[in-house]
Coordinates of C-alpha atoms in Angstrom, one line a residue:
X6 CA 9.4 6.7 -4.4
X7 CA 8.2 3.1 -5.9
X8 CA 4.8 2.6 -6.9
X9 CA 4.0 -0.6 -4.7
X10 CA 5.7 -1.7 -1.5
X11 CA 7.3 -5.3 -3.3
X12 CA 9.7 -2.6 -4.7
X13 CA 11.1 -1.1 -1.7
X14 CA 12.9 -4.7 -1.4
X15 CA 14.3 -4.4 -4.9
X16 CA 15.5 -0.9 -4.1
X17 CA 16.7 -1.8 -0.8
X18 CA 18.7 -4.6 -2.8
X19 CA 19.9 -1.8 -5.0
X20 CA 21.6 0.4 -2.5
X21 CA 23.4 -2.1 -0.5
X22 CA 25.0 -3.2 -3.7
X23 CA 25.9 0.4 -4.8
X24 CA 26.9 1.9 -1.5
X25 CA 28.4 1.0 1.7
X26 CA 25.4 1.7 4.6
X27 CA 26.0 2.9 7.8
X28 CA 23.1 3.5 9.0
X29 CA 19.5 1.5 8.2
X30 CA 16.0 2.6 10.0
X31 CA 12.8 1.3 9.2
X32 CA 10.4 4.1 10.2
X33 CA 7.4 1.6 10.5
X34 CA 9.6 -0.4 12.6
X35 CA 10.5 2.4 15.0
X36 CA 7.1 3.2 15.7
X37 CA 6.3 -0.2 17.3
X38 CA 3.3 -1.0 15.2
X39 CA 1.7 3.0 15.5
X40 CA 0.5 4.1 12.1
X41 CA 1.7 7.2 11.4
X42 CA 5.1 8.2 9.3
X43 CA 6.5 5.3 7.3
X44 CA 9.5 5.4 5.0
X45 CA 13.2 3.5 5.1
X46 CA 15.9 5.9 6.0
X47 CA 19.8 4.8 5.0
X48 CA 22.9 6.7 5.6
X49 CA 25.5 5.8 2.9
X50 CA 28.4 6.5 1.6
X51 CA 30.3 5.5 -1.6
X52 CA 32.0 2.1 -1.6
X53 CA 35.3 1.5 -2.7
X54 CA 34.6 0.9 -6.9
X55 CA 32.9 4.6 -6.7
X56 CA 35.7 5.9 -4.9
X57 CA 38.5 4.4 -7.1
X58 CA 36.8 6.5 -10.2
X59 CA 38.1 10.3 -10.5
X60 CA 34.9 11.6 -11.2
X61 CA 33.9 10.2 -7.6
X62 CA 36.7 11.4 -5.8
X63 CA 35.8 14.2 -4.4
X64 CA 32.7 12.7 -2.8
X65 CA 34.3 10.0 -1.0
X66 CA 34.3 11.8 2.5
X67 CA 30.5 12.2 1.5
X68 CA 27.8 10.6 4.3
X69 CA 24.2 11.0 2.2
X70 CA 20.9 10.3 3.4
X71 CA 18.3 7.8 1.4
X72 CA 14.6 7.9 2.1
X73 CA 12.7 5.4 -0.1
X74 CA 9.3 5.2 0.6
X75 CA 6.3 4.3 -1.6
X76 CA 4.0 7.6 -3.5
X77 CA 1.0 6.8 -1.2
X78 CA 3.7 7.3 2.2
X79 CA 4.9 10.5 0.3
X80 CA 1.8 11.9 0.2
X81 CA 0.8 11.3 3.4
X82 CA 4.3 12.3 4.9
X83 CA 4.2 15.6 2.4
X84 CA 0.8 17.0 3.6
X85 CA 1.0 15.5 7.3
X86 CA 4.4 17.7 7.5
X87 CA 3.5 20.9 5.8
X88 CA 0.1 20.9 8.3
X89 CA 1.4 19.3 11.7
X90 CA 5.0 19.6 12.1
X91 CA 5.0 23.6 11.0
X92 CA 1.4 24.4 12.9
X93 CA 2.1 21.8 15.8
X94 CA 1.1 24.2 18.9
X95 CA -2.1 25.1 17.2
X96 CA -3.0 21.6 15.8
X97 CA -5.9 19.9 17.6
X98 CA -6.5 16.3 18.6
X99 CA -9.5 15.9 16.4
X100 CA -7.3 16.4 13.1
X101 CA -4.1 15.0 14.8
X102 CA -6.9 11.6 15.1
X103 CA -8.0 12.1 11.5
X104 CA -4.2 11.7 10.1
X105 CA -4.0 9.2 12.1
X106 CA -6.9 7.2 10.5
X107 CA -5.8 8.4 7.0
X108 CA -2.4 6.8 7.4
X109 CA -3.7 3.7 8.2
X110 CA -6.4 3.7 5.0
X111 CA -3.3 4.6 3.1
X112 CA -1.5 1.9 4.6
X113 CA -4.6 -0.4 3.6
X114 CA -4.3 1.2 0.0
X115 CA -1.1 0.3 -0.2
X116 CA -1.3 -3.3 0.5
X117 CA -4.4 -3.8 -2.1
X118 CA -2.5 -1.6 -4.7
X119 CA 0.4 -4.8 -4.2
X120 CA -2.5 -7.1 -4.0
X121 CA -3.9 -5.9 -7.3
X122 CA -0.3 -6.0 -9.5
X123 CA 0.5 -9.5 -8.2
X124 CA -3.0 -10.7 -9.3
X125 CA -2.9 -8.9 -12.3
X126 CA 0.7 -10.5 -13.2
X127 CA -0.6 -13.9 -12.1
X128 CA -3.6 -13.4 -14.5
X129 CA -1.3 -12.6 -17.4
X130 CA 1.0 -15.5 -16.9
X131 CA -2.3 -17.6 -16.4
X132 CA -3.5 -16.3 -19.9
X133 CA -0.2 -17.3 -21.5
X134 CA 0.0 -20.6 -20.1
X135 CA -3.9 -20.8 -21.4
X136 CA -2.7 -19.8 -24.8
X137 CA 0.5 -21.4 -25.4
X138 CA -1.8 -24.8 -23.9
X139 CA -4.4 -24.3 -26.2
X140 CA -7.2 -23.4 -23.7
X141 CA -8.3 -20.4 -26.0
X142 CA -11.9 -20.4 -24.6
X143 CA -11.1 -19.7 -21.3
X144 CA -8.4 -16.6 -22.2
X145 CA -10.1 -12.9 -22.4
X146 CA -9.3 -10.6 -25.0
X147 CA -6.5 -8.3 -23.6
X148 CA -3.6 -7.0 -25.3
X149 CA -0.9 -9.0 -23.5
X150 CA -3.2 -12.4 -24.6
X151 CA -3.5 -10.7 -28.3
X152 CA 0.4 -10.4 -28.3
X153 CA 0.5 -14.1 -27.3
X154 CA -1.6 -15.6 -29.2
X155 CA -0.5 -13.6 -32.7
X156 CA 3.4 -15.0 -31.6
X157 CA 1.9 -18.4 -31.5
X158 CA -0.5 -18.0 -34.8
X159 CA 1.9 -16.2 -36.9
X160 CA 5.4 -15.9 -35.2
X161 CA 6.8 -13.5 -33.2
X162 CA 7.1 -10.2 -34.8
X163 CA 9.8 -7.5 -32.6
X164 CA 8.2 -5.0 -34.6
X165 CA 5.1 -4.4 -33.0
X166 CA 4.8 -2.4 -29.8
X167 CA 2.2 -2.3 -27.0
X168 CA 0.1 0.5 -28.0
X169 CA -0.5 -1.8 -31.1
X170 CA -1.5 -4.6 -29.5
X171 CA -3.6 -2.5 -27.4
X172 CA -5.7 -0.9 -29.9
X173 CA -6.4 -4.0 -31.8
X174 CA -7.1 -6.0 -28.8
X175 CA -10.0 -2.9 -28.5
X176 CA -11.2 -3.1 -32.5
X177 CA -12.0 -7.2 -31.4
X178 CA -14.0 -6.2 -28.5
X179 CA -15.8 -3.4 -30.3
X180 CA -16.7 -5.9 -32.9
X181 CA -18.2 -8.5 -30.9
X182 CA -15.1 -11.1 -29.8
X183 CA -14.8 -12.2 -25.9
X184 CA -12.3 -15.2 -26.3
X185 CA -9.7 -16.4 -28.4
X186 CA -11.5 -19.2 -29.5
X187 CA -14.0 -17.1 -31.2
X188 CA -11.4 -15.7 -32.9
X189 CA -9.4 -18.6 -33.7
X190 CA -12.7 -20.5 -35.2
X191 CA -13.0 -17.1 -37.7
X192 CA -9.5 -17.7 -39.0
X193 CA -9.2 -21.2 -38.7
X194 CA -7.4 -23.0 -42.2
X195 CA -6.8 -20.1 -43.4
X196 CA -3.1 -19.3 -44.6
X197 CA -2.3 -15.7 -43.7
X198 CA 0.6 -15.1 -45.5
X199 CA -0.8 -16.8 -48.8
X200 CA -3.7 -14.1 -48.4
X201 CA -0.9 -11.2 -47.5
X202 CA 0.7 -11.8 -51.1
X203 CA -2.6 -11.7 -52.8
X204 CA -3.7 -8.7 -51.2
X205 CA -0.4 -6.7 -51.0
X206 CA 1.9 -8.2 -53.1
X207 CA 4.3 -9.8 -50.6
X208 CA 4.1 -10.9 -47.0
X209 CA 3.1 -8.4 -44.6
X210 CA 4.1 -7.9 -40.2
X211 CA 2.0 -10.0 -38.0
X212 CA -1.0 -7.4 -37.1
X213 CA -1.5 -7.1 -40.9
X214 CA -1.7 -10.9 -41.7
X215 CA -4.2 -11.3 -39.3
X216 CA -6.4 -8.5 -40.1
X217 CA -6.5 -9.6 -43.9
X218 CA -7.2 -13.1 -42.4
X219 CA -9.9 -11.6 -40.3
X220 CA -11.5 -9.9 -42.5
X221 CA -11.1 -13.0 -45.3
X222 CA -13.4 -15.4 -42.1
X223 CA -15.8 -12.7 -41.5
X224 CA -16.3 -11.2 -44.8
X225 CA -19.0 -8.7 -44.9
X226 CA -19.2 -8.8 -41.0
X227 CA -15.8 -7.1 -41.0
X228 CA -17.2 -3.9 -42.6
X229 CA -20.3 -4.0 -40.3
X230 CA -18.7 -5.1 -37.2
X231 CA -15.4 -2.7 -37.6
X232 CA -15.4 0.3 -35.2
X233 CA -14.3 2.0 -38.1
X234 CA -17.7 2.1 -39.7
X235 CA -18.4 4.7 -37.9
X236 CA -15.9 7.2 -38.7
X237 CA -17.4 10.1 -40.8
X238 CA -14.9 8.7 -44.0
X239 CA -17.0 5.4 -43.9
X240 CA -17.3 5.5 -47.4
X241 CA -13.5 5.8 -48.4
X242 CA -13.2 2.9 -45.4
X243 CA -15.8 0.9 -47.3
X244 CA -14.6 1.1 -50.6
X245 CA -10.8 0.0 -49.4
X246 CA -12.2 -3.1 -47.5
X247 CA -14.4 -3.6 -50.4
X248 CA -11.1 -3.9 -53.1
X249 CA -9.2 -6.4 -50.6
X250 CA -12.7 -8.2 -49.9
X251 CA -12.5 -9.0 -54.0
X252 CA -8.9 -9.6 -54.0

């Protein structure tokens, strides 16, 4: 099962470079335009660098069945089976018409589920591009824009993961940011990694440089603005941003 229907290509790539197909039957295909029951079928068997290896050998009379289909045609497929195929004689036309309409909104699902992750990767690579250009203005706060902006600011750092770039990318928005230009005004000039030795004593990952530069451009704004103020150990968070504020 693939999440979008781009990667049924990929994964038909896949198989007829791993196995040798006999058999190939596109379900949607075979119903000549009808919505209904849609998935790729293969019949395969192991191809002769498989079959070479010992631990494959005693497969190698073996004809398997593929299905690849994506989760939206599984579901449909699942529940249309279990209710229609085992109660056929006793299933009437009205619901036999509503699967039919059902397939064809999942079908429509589908496509805009595709639709939506190629426009989403096109925005990414657009906010990138925006970035790397210098077009901060024009390049929302996300984490994927945070991650490529902070490689361009303060050099790429293989330490940070996702989740990290995520949750910061949420503190900015929570404190009042909606471009990078914004952002890059506050800490404009300022030299991160002079401010990391002062405050810590040598020079800390990427995130932390630019927090400490952060909070060096907005001063007292930082404490006010930080989502943090608003945890119940405000006070102990004060009194730490207070001690780097003097540093």
């Amino acid at each position: 099962m693939t999440f979008f229907t781009s990667t049924l290509q990929q994964v038909d790539e896949i198989i007829k470079r791993e196995f040798i197909v006999l058999e190939r039957s596109d379900k949607s295909e075979l119903l000549d335009e009808k919505l209904g029951y849609l998935s790729i079928h293969y019949l395969v068997t192991l191809n002769d660098t498989r079959n070479n290896l010992l631990e494959y050998s005693r497969f190698n009379q073996l004809i398997a069945e593929i299905q690849v289909r994506t989760i939206l045609q599984h579901a449909w497929a699942e529940i249309e089976h279990d209710i229609q195929y085992k109660w056929e004689v006793s299933i009437t036309k009205s619901i036999r018409r509503r699967f039919t309409d059902l397939s064809g909104l999942l079908e429509i699902a589908d496509r805009e589920f595709q639709s939506i992750q190629e426009e989403d990767e096109k925005s990414r690579n657009e906010s990138r591009a925006n970035v790397r250009e210098g077009r901060l203005a024009e390049v929302e706060i996300t984490p994927d824009a945070l991650k490529e902006y902070l490689n361009k600011k303060f050099g790429i750092d293989g330490r940070m993961t996702d989740f990290s770039y995520k949750y910061f990318a949420s503190h900015l928005l929570e404190m009042g940011f909606s471009d990078f230009k914004q952002i890059d005004d506050c800490i404009n000039g300022l030299d991160s990694i002079s401010i990391s030795r002062t405050n810590w004593g040598q020079r800390q990952g990427q995130l932390s440089r630019f927090e400490d530069a952060l909070l060096t451009g907005m001063g007292e704004n930082f404490k006010r603005l930080h989502p943090y103020a608003k945890r119940e150990d405000r006070e102990e968070w004060y009194s730490y941003w207070e001690r780097r504020l003097k540093i």
